[in-house]
Amino acid sequence: MTQTQEAARTRTFGWTDPAEHASRLGRLSGLEILQSMSAGDFPPPPIMQLIDAAGMRVEEGSVTLELDPQEFHYNPLGTVHGGVLSTLLDTAAACSVHSTLPAGVGYTSMDLNVKFLRPATISSGRLTCTGTVLQRGRRTALAEARITDAAGRMVAHATSSCMIFEIPAA
């Protein structure tokens, strides 16, 4: 092995069946589902396991996610990839909307407008992403999310519009 070559790093992870999440949508409110995930009583969705999210806090209208930056989050420049940060922002914003919905009502992101303010790396420490509902109507909602590093500096922020809809009975 030359100096420029190094042994490949590997990562293994598992996830739960996403159908398990869908089965709860008609029986529990969004807040109940998210609180159950936060408490560890219900597994997080596969995307949270993919990015290795460190934690979740939930209250009605606001969801906070945590992520410890790792090498596998990096882009070729050696910083956390914008797609990982965008995933955190989208998840926190959309889940904040979900936390306001009754059983049988779903949502989907319609757009995400992201502004990156500073790079994040392992040395940034734990990233905290908080999403908050700004306005919710019958058909749409507007939410924002902000990521801060361990020193409290803002790394990125976003606004998101979500469509709200009835989930057909199974």
Short mmCIF file of N, CA and C in Angstrom, two decimals:
data_model
loop_
_atom_site.label_atom_id
_atom_site.label_comp_id
_atom_site.label_asym_id
_atom_site.label_seq_id
_atom_site.Cartn_x
_atom_site.Cartn_y
_atom_site.Cartn_z
N MET A 1 0.85 -1.16 0.00
CA MET A 1 0.00 0.00 0.00
C MET A 1 0.90 1.24 0.00
N THR A 2 0.60 2.20 -0.89
CA THR A 2 1.38 3.43 -0.95
C THR A 2 0.86 4.43 0.07
N GLN A 3 1.58 5.55 0.21
CA GLN A 3 1.16 6.58 1.17
C GLN A 3 -0.20 7.17 0.79
N THR A 4 -0.50 7.24 -0.50
CA THR A 4 -1.77 7.83 -0.91
C THR A 4 -2.93 6.84 -0.83
N GLN A 5 -2.62 5.56 -0.68
CA GLN A 5 -3.66 4.56 -0.53
C GLN A 5 -3.81 4.24 0.95
N GLU A 6 -5.00 3.99 1.35
CA GLU A 6 -5.22 3.58 2.73
C GLU A 6 -6.36 2.58 2.74
N ALA A 7 -6.41 1.78 3.79
CA ALA A 7 -7.46 0.77 3.89
C ALA A 7 -8.83 1.44 3.89
N ALA A 8 -9.76 0.86 3.16
CA ALA A 8 -11.12 1.40 3.08
C ALA A 8 -11.79 1.29 4.44
N ARG A 9 -12.48 2.32 4.80
CA ARG A 9 -13.28 2.29 6.02
C ARG A 9 -14.63 1.69 5.65
N THR A 10 -15.26 1.02 6.58
CA THR A 10 -16.56 0.43 6.31
C THR A 10 -17.54 0.85 7.40
N ARG A 11 -18.81 0.71 7.07
CA ARG A 11 -19.87 1.04 8.01
C ARG A 11 -21.03 0.11 7.72
N THR A 12 -21.61 -0.45 8.77
CA THR A 12 -22.76 -1.33 8.63
C THR A 12 -23.88 -0.77 9.48
N PHE A 13 -25.08 -0.78 8.95
CA PHE A 13 -26.23 -0.32 9.73
C PHE A 13 -27.45 -1.11 9.32
N GLY A 14 -28.46 -1.07 10.14
CA GLY A 14 -29.72 -1.74 9.85
C GLY A 14 -30.87 -0.76 9.99
N TRP A 15 -32.03 -1.19 9.58
CA TRP A 15 -33.22 -0.34 9.69
C TRP A 15 -34.44 -1.22 9.84
N THR A 16 -35.52 -0.60 10.25
CA THR A 16 -36.77 -1.31 10.43
C THR A 16 -37.63 -1.16 9.18
N ASP A 17 -38.61 -2.02 9.05
CA ASP A 17 -39.52 -2.00 7.91
C ASP A 17 -40.31 -0.70 7.90
N PRO A 18 -40.20 0.12 6.83
CA PRO A 18 -40.94 1.38 6.77
C PRO A 18 -42.45 1.20 6.83
N ALA A 19 -42.96 0.03 6.47
CA ALA A 19 -44.40 -0.22 6.54
C ALA A 19 -44.90 -0.15 7.98
N GLU A 20 -44.00 -0.43 8.93
CA GLU A 20 -44.36 -0.35 10.34
C GLU A 20 -44.74 1.08 10.70
N HIS A 21 -44.04 2.05 10.12
CA HIS A 21 -44.36 3.46 10.36
C HIS A 21 -45.71 3.82 9.74
N ALA A 22 -45.91 3.40 8.52
CA ALA A 22 -47.15 3.72 7.81
C ALA A 22 -48.36 3.17 8.54
N SER A 23 -48.20 2.02 9.18
CA SER A 23 -49.34 1.39 9.86
C SER A 23 -49.83 2.22 11.04
N ARG A 24 -48.99 3.07 11.59
CA ARG A 24 -49.38 3.88 12.75
C ARG A 24 -50.04 5.21 12.37
N LEU A 25 -49.92 5.60 11.11
CA LEU A 25 -50.41 6.92 10.71
C LEU A 25 -51.91 7.09 10.91
N GLY A 26 -52.68 6.05 10.74
CA GLY A 26 -54.13 6.16 10.89
C GLY A 26 -54.60 6.04 12.32
N ARG A 27 -53.71 5.57 13.22
CA ARG A 27 -54.12 5.31 14.60
C ARG A 27 -53.62 6.34 15.61
N LEU A 28 -52.49 6.96 15.33
CA LEU A 28 -51.87 7.89 16.27
C LEU A 28 -51.69 9.26 15.65
N SER A 29 -51.71 10.28 16.47
CA SER A 29 -51.43 11.63 15.98
C SER A 29 -49.94 11.72 15.63
N GLY A 30 -49.60 12.73 14.86
CA GLY A 30 -48.19 12.95 14.54
C GLY A 30 -47.36 13.15 15.79
N LEU A 31 -47.87 13.90 16.74
CA LEU A 31 -47.15 14.14 18.00
C LEU A 31 -46.91 12.83 18.74
N GLU A 32 -47.93 11.96 18.79
CA GLU A 32 -47.77 10.67 19.48
C GLU A 32 -46.73 9.80 18.79
N ILE A 33 -46.72 9.77 17.47
CA ILE A 33 -45.74 8.97 16.73
C ILE A 33 -44.33 9.50 17.01
N LEU A 34 -44.14 10.82 16.89
CA LEU A 34 -42.81 11.40 17.08
C LEU A 34 -42.33 11.28 18.52
N GLN A 35 -43.23 11.44 19.48
CA GLN A 35 -42.84 11.27 20.88
C GLN A 35 -42.44 9.83 21.17
N SER A 36 -43.13 8.88 20.54
CA SER A 36 -42.80 7.47 20.69
C SER A 36 -41.40 7.17 20.13
N MET A 37 -41.07 7.80 18.98
CA MET A 37 -39.72 7.64 18.42
C MET A 37 -38.68 8.27 19.33
N SER A 38 -38.97 9.47 19.83
CA SER A 38 -38.05 10.19 20.69
C SER A 38 -37.74 9.41 21.97
N ALA A 39 -38.75 8.74 22.50
CA ALA A 39 -38.59 7.97 23.74
C ALA A 39 -37.92 6.61 23.50
N GLY A 40 -37.76 6.22 22.22
CA GLY A 40 -37.16 4.93 21.92
C GLY A 40 -38.15 3.78 21.94
N ASP A 41 -39.45 4.10 22.06
CA ASP A 41 -40.48 3.06 22.08
C ASP A 41 -40.86 2.60 20.67
N PHE A 42 -40.49 3.38 19.69
CA PHE A 42 -40.78 3.07 18.29
C PHE A 42 -39.54 3.44 17.50
N PRO A 43 -39.10 2.59 16.57
CA PRO A 43 -37.85 2.86 15.86
C PRO A 43 -37.94 4.08 14.95
N PRO A 44 -36.82 4.77 14.76
CA PRO A 44 -36.82 5.90 13.83
C PRO A 44 -36.94 5.40 12.40
N PRO A 45 -37.32 6.27 11.47
CA PRO A 45 -37.41 5.85 10.08
C PRO A 45 -36.02 5.55 9.52
N PRO A 46 -35.95 4.78 8.44
CA PRO A 46 -34.66 4.37 7.88
C PRO A 46 -33.69 5.53 7.61
N ILE A 47 -34.17 6.70 7.17
CA ILE A 47 -33.25 7.80 6.86
C ILE A 47 -32.48 8.24 8.10
N MET A 48 -33.11 8.19 9.26
CA MET A 48 -32.42 8.60 10.48
C MET A 48 -31.32 7.60 10.84
N GLN A 49 -31.54 6.34 10.52
CA GLN A 49 -30.51 5.33 10.76
C GLN A 49 -29.41 5.45 9.71
N LEU A 50 -29.76 5.83 8.49
CA LEU A 50 -28.76 5.99 7.44
C LEU A 50 -27.76 7.09 7.79
N ILE A 51 -28.26 8.23 8.28
CA ILE A 51 -27.34 9.33 8.60
C ILE A 51 -26.79 9.23 10.01
N ASP A 52 -27.27 8.28 10.80
CA ASP A 52 -26.80 8.04 12.16
C ASP A 52 -27.13 9.21 13.09
N ALA A 53 -28.39 9.63 13.04
CA ALA A 53 -28.84 10.71 13.92
C ALA A 53 -28.64 10.31 15.37
N ALA A 54 -28.26 11.28 16.20
CA ALA A 54 -27.91 11.01 17.59
C ALA A 54 -29.07 11.16 18.56
N GLY A 55 -30.12 11.86 18.17
CA GLY A 55 -31.22 12.03 19.10
C GLY A 55 -32.32 12.89 18.53
N MET A 56 -33.45 12.90 19.23
CA MET A 56 -34.62 13.66 18.80
C MET A 56 -35.38 14.12 20.04
N ARG A 57 -35.82 15.40 20.00
CA ARG A 57 -36.71 15.93 21.03
C ARG A 57 -37.94 16.49 20.32
N VAL A 58 -39.11 16.28 20.91
CA VAL A 58 -40.36 16.64 20.24
C VAL A 58 -41.29 17.37 21.20
N GLU A 59 -41.89 18.42 20.69
CA GLU A 59 -43.04 19.04 21.35
C GLU A 59 -43.95 19.50 20.23
N GLU A 60 -45.19 19.80 20.54
CA GLU A 60 -46.10 20.19 19.48
C GLU A 60 -45.58 21.45 18.78
N GLY A 61 -45.42 21.34 17.45
CA GLY A 61 -44.97 22.46 16.64
C GLY A 61 -43.47 22.63 16.53
N SER A 62 -42.70 21.77 17.19
CA SER A 62 -41.23 21.89 17.12
C SER A 62 -40.57 20.53 17.32
N VAL A 63 -39.58 20.25 16.46
CA VAL A 63 -38.81 19.01 16.55
C VAL A 63 -37.33 19.36 16.47
N THR A 64 -36.53 18.78 17.36
CA THR A 64 -35.09 18.99 17.38
C THR A 64 -34.39 17.67 17.14
N LEU A 65 -33.47 17.66 16.17
CA LEU A 65 -32.66 16.48 15.85
C LEU A 65 -31.21 16.80 16.17
N GLU A 66 -30.44 15.77 16.50
CA GLU A 66 -29.01 15.94 16.76
C GLU A 66 -28.22 14.98 15.90
N LEU A 67 -27.03 15.45 15.51
CA LEU A 67 -26.15 14.64 14.66
C LEU A 67 -24.71 14.93 15.05
N ASP A 68 -23.96 13.87 15.28
CA ASP A 68 -22.52 14.02 15.50
C ASP A 68 -21.84 13.81 14.16
N PRO A 69 -21.22 14.86 13.58
CA PRO A 69 -20.58 14.70 12.27
C PRO A 69 -19.54 13.57 12.29
N GLN A 70 -19.57 12.78 11.24
CA GLN A 70 -18.63 11.66 11.07
C GLN A 70 -17.99 11.75 9.70
N GLU A 71 -16.89 11.04 9.52
CA GLU A 71 -16.23 11.03 8.20
C GLU A 71 -17.18 10.60 7.09
N PHE A 72 -18.08 9.65 7.37
CA PHE A 72 -18.96 9.17 6.30
C PHE A 72 -20.00 10.21 5.88
N HIS A 73 -20.07 11.33 6.58
CA HIS A 73 -20.93 12.45 6.18
C HIS A 73 -20.21 13.41 5.23
N TYR A 74 -18.92 13.24 5.06
CA TYR A 74 -18.08 14.22 4.36
C TYR A 74 -18.23 14.20 2.84
N ASN A 75 -18.05 15.38 2.26
CA ASN A 75 -17.92 15.54 0.81
C ASN A 75 -16.43 15.50 0.46
N PRO A 76 -16.04 15.65 -0.82
CA PRO A 76 -14.62 15.60 -1.17
C PRO A 76 -13.77 16.73 -0.57
N LEU A 77 -14.40 17.77 -0.07
CA LEU A 77 -13.65 18.88 0.54
C LEU A 77 -13.36 18.65 2.02
N GLY A 78 -13.88 17.56 2.58
CA GLY A 78 -13.62 17.26 3.98
C GLY A 78 -14.55 17.98 4.95
N THR A 79 -15.75 18.31 4.48
CA THR A 79 -16.77 18.90 5.35
C THR A 79 -18.07 18.10 5.19
N VAL A 80 -18.98 18.27 6.13
CA VAL A 80 -20.26 17.56 6.04
C VAL A 80 -20.97 17.97 4.75
N HIS A 81 -21.37 16.99 3.99
CA HIS A 81 -22.03 17.20 2.71
C HIS A 81 -23.32 18.00 2.89
N GLY A 82 -23.58 18.92 1.97
CA GLY A 82 -24.79 19.72 2.02
C GLY A 82 -26.06 18.90 1.99
N GLY A 83 -26.01 17.74 1.35
CA GLY A 83 -27.18 16.85 1.32
C GLY A 83 -27.52 16.31 2.69
N VAL A 84 -26.50 16.04 3.51
CA VAL A 84 -26.74 15.57 4.88
C VAL A 84 -27.38 16.70 5.69
N LEU A 85 -26.82 17.91 5.57
CA LEU A 85 -27.38 19.06 6.28
C LEU A 85 -28.80 19.34 5.81
N SER A 86 -29.03 19.25 4.50
CA SER A 86 -30.38 19.46 3.96
C SER A 86 -31.35 18.41 4.46
N THR A 87 -30.90 17.18 4.60
CA THR A 87 -31.74 16.12 5.13
C THR A 87 -32.16 16.44 6.56
N LEU A 88 -31.22 16.91 7.38
CA LEU A 88 -31.56 17.31 8.74
C LEU A 88 -32.59 18.44 8.75
N LEU A 89 -32.34 19.46 7.92
CA LEU A 89 -33.24 20.61 7.86
C LEU A 89 -34.64 20.21 7.40
N ASP A 90 -34.71 19.41 6.34
CA ASP A 90 -36.00 18.96 5.81
C ASP A 90 -36.74 18.12 6.85
N THR A 91 -36.03 17.24 7.51
CA THR A 91 -36.65 16.36 8.50
C THR A 91 -37.18 17.15 9.69
N ALA A 92 -36.37 18.06 10.22
CA ALA A 92 -36.82 18.84 11.38
C ALA A 92 -38.00 19.74 11.03
N ALA A 93 -37.94 20.39 9.88
CA ALA A 93 -39.03 21.28 9.47
C ALA A 93 -40.32 20.47 9.24
N ALA A 94 -40.22 19.41 8.46
CA ALA A 94 -41.41 18.61 8.13
C ALA A 94 -41.97 17.90 9.36
N CYS A 95 -41.10 17.37 10.20
CA CYS A 95 -41.59 16.70 11.41
C CYS A 95 -42.24 17.68 12.37
N SER A 96 -41.79 18.93 12.36
CA SER A 96 -42.47 19.93 13.21
C SER A 96 -43.92 20.09 12.74
N VAL A 97 -44.13 20.03 11.43
CA VAL A 97 -45.50 20.07 10.90
C VAL A 97 -46.25 18.81 11.32
N HIS A 98 -45.59 17.66 11.17
CA HIS A 98 -46.21 16.38 11.53
C HIS A 98 -46.68 16.41 12.98
N SER A 99 -45.92 17.07 13.85
CA SER A 99 -46.27 17.10 15.28
C SER A 99 -47.58 17.82 15.56
N THR A 100 -48.11 18.53 14.58
CA THR A 100 -49.38 19.27 14.76
C THR A 100 -50.57 18.55 14.13
N LEU A 101 -50.34 17.40 13.50
CA LEU A 101 -51.40 16.74 12.73
C LEU A 101 -52.10 15.64 13.53
N PRO A 102 -53.42 15.53 13.35
CA PRO A 102 -54.15 14.45 14.02
C PRO A 102 -53.92 13.11 13.30
N ALA A 103 -54.37 12.04 13.92
CA ALA A 103 -54.31 10.71 13.30
C ALA A 103 -55.04 10.75 11.97
N GLY A 104 -54.51 10.04 10.99
CA GLY A 104 -55.15 9.96 9.68
C GLY A 104 -54.82 11.09 8.74
N VAL A 105 -53.95 12.00 9.17
CA VAL A 105 -53.55 13.12 8.32
C VAL A 105 -52.04 13.06 8.12
N GLY A 106 -51.62 13.18 6.85
CA GLY A 106 -50.21 13.12 6.52
C GLY A 106 -49.72 14.42 5.91
N TYR A 107 -48.48 14.42 5.49
CA TYR A 107 -47.85 15.61 4.92
C TYR A 107 -46.73 15.18 3.98
N THR A 108 -46.31 16.09 3.14
CA THR A 108 -45.11 15.87 2.35
C THR A 108 -44.49 17.24 2.09
N SER A 109 -43.17 17.27 2.00
CA SER A 109 -42.47 18.52 1.69
C SER A 109 -42.76 18.92 0.26
N MET A 110 -43.09 20.19 0.06
CA MET A 110 -43.30 20.71 -1.29
C MET A 110 -42.05 21.43 -1.78
N ASP A 111 -41.31 22.05 -0.87
CA ASP A 111 -40.07 22.72 -1.24
C ASP A 111 -39.19 22.86 -0.01
N LEU A 112 -37.93 23.16 -0.25
CA LEU A 112 -36.97 23.39 0.82
C LEU A 112 -35.98 24.42 0.31
N ASN A 113 -35.92 25.55 0.97
CA ASN A 113 -35.00 26.62 0.59
C ASN A 113 -33.92 26.69 1.66
N VAL A 114 -32.69 26.30 1.29
CA VAL A 114 -31.60 26.15 2.24
C VAL A 114 -30.54 27.23 2.02
N LYS A 115 -30.02 27.73 3.12
CA LYS A 115 -28.87 28.64 3.11
C LYS A 115 -27.78 28.03 3.99
N PHE A 116 -26.62 27.78 3.41
CA PHE A 116 -25.48 27.25 4.16
C PHE A 116 -24.62 28.44 4.59
N LEU A 117 -24.29 28.51 5.88
CA LEU A 117 -23.59 29.67 6.41
C LEU A 117 -22.14 29.40 6.78
N ARG A 118 -21.83 28.17 7.17
CA ARG A 118 -20.45 27.81 7.53
C ARG A 118 -20.30 26.30 7.38
N PRO A 119 -19.09 25.84 7.12
CA PRO A 119 -18.89 24.39 7.00
C PRO A 119 -18.99 23.71 8.36
N ALA A 120 -19.40 22.45 8.32
CA ALA A 120 -19.44 21.62 9.53
C ALA A 120 -18.46 20.47 9.33
N THR A 121 -17.73 20.14 10.38
CA THR A 121 -16.79 19.02 10.38
C THR A 121 -16.91 18.29 11.71
N ILE A 122 -16.13 17.26 11.88
CA ILE A 122 -16.11 16.54 13.15
C ILE A 122 -15.78 17.49 14.30
N SER A 123 -14.88 18.45 14.04
CA SER A 123 -14.49 19.39 15.09
C SER A 123 -15.59 20.40 15.43
N SER A 124 -16.66 20.45 14.65
CA SER A 124 -17.80 21.32 14.97
C SER A 124 -18.55 20.82 16.20
N GLY A 125 -18.36 19.56 16.54
CA GLY A 125 -19.10 18.97 17.64
C GLY A 125 -20.52 18.64 17.20
N ARG A 126 -21.33 18.28 18.18
CA ARG A 126 -22.71 17.88 17.89
C ARG A 126 -23.47 19.01 17.20
N LEU A 127 -24.15 18.66 16.10
CA LEU A 127 -25.01 19.60 15.40
C LEU A 127 -26.42 19.44 15.94
N THR A 128 -27.09 20.56 16.18
CA THR A 128 -28.46 20.56 16.66
C THR A 128 -29.32 21.26 15.62
N CYS A 129 -30.36 20.59 15.19
CA CYS A 129 -31.25 21.13 14.16
C CYS A 129 -32.66 21.20 14.72
N THR A 130 -33.19 22.41 14.82
CA THR A 130 -34.53 22.61 15.37
C THR A 130 -35.46 23.13 14.30
N GLY A 131 -36.56 22.43 14.11
CA GLY A 131 -37.61 22.83 13.18
C GLY A 131 -38.79 23.38 13.95
N THR A 132 -39.42 24.42 13.40
CA THR A 132 -40.55 25.06 14.05
C THR A 132 -41.61 25.41 13.01
N VAL A 133 -42.86 25.14 13.32
CA VAL A 133 -43.96 25.52 12.45
C VAL A 133 -44.17 27.03 12.56
N LEU A 134 -44.19 27.70 11.42
CA LEU A 134 -44.45 29.14 11.38
C LEU A 134 -45.92 29.44 11.15
N GLN A 135 -46.56 28.61 10.30
CA GLN A 135 -47.98 28.80 9.98
C GLN A 135 -48.53 27.49 9.45
N ARG A 136 -49.75 27.13 9.90
CA ARG A 136 -50.38 25.91 9.39
C ARG A 136 -51.83 26.19 9.09
N GLY A 137 -52.20 25.81 7.87
CA GLY A 137 -53.59 25.88 7.45
C GLY A 137 -54.14 24.48 7.28
N ARG A 138 -55.27 24.37 6.57
CA ARG A 138 -55.87 23.04 6.33
C ARG A 138 -55.11 22.25 5.28
N ARG A 139 -54.53 22.93 4.27
CA ARG A 139 -53.89 22.24 3.14
C ARG A 139 -52.38 22.40 3.08
N THR A 140 -51.85 23.45 3.68
CA THR A 140 -50.40 23.68 3.63
C THR A 140 -49.90 24.20 4.98
N ALA A 141 -48.60 24.07 5.16
CA ALA A 141 -47.94 24.60 6.35
C ALA A 141 -46.58 25.16 5.94
N LEU A 142 -46.12 26.14 6.67
CA LEU A 142 -44.80 26.73 6.48
C LEU A 142 -44.00 26.49 7.75
N ALA A 143 -42.78 25.97 7.58
CA ALA A 143 -41.92 25.70 8.74
C ALA A 143 -40.50 26.18 8.43
N GLU A 144 -39.73 26.37 9.47
CA GLU A 144 -38.32 26.71 9.31
C GLU A 144 -37.50 25.75 10.16
N ALA A 145 -36.21 25.65 9.84
CA ALA A 145 -35.29 24.85 10.63
C ALA A 145 -33.93 25.52 10.63
N ARG A 146 -33.21 25.35 11.74
CA ARG A 146 -31.88 25.93 11.90
C ARG A 146 -30.94 24.90 12.48
N ILE A 147 -29.73 24.85 11.93
CA ILE A 147 -28.69 23.96 12.46
C ILE A 147 -27.64 24.83 13.13
N THR A 148 -27.30 24.47 14.38
CA THR A 148 -26.20 25.13 15.08
C THR A 148 -25.16 24.08 15.46
N ASP A 149 -23.91 24.54 15.60
CA ASP A 149 -22.84 23.63 16.02
C ASP A 149 -22.75 23.64 17.54
N ALA A 150 -21.78 22.90 18.09
CA ALA A 150 -21.65 22.77 19.55
C ALA A 150 -21.36 24.11 20.22
N ALA A 151 -20.77 25.07 19.48
CA ALA A 151 -20.48 26.40 20.02
C ALA A 151 -21.67 27.35 19.87
N GLY A 152 -22.79 26.86 19.31
CA GLY A 152 -23.97 27.69 19.15
C GLY A 152 -23.98 28.54 17.89
N ARG A 153 -22.98 28.34 17.00
CA ARG A 153 -22.93 29.10 15.74
C ARG A 153 -23.86 28.47 14.72
N MET A 154 -24.60 29.31 13.99
CA MET A 154 -25.50 28.78 12.98
C MET A 154 -24.71 28.27 11.78
N VAL A 155 -25.01 27.04 11.39
CA VAL A 155 -24.35 26.37 10.26
C VAL A 155 -25.19 26.52 9.00
N ALA A 156 -26.51 26.38 9.14
CA ALA A 156 -27.42 26.46 7.99
C ALA A 156 -28.83 26.72 8.51
N HIS A 157 -29.67 27.25 7.62
CA HIS A 157 -31.09 27.39 7.95
C HIS A 157 -31.90 27.18 6.69
N ALA A 158 -33.20 26.90 6.90
CA ALA A 158 -34.07 26.59 5.76
C ALA A 158 -35.50 26.96 6.09
N THR A 159 -36.26 27.18 5.04
CA THR A 159 -37.72 27.25 5.14
C THR A 159 -38.28 26.15 4.26
N SER A 160 -39.43 25.65 4.64
CA SER A 160 -40.05 24.55 3.91
C SER A 160 -41.56 24.72 3.90
N SER A 161 -42.16 24.43 2.76
CA SER A 161 -43.61 24.36 2.64
C SER A 161 -44.00 22.90 2.59
N CYS A 162 -45.05 22.55 3.33
CA CYS A 162 -45.53 21.17 3.32
C CYS A 162 -46.98 21.14 2.90
N MET A 163 -47.33 20.11 2.14
CA MET A 163 -48.72 19.86 1.77
C MET A 163 -49.31 18.91 2.82
N ILE A 164 -50.52 19.20 3.23
CA ILE A 164 -51.22 18.39 4.25
C ILE A 164 -52.37 17.68 3.55
N PHE A 165 -52.54 16.38 3.86
CA PHE A 165 -53.57 15.60 3.17
C PHE A 165 -54.09 14.48 4.08
N GLU A 166 -55.30 14.05 3.79
CA GLU A 166 -55.91 12.91 4.48
C GLU A 166 -55.26 11.63 3.97
N ILE A 167 -55.00 10.71 4.87
CA ILE A 167 -54.44 9.42 4.48
C ILE A 167 -55.62 8.47 4.26
N PRO A 168 -55.70 7.86 3.07
CA PRO A 168 -56.83 6.94 2.81
C PRO A 168 -56.81 5.77 3.78
N ALA A 169 -57.97 5.35 4.24
CA ALA A 169 -58.07 4.21 5.15
C ALA A 169 -57.61 2.95 4.43
N ALA A 170 -56.88 2.13 5.14
CA ALA A 170 -56.34 0.90 4.54
C ALA A 170 -57.37 -0.20 4.47
#
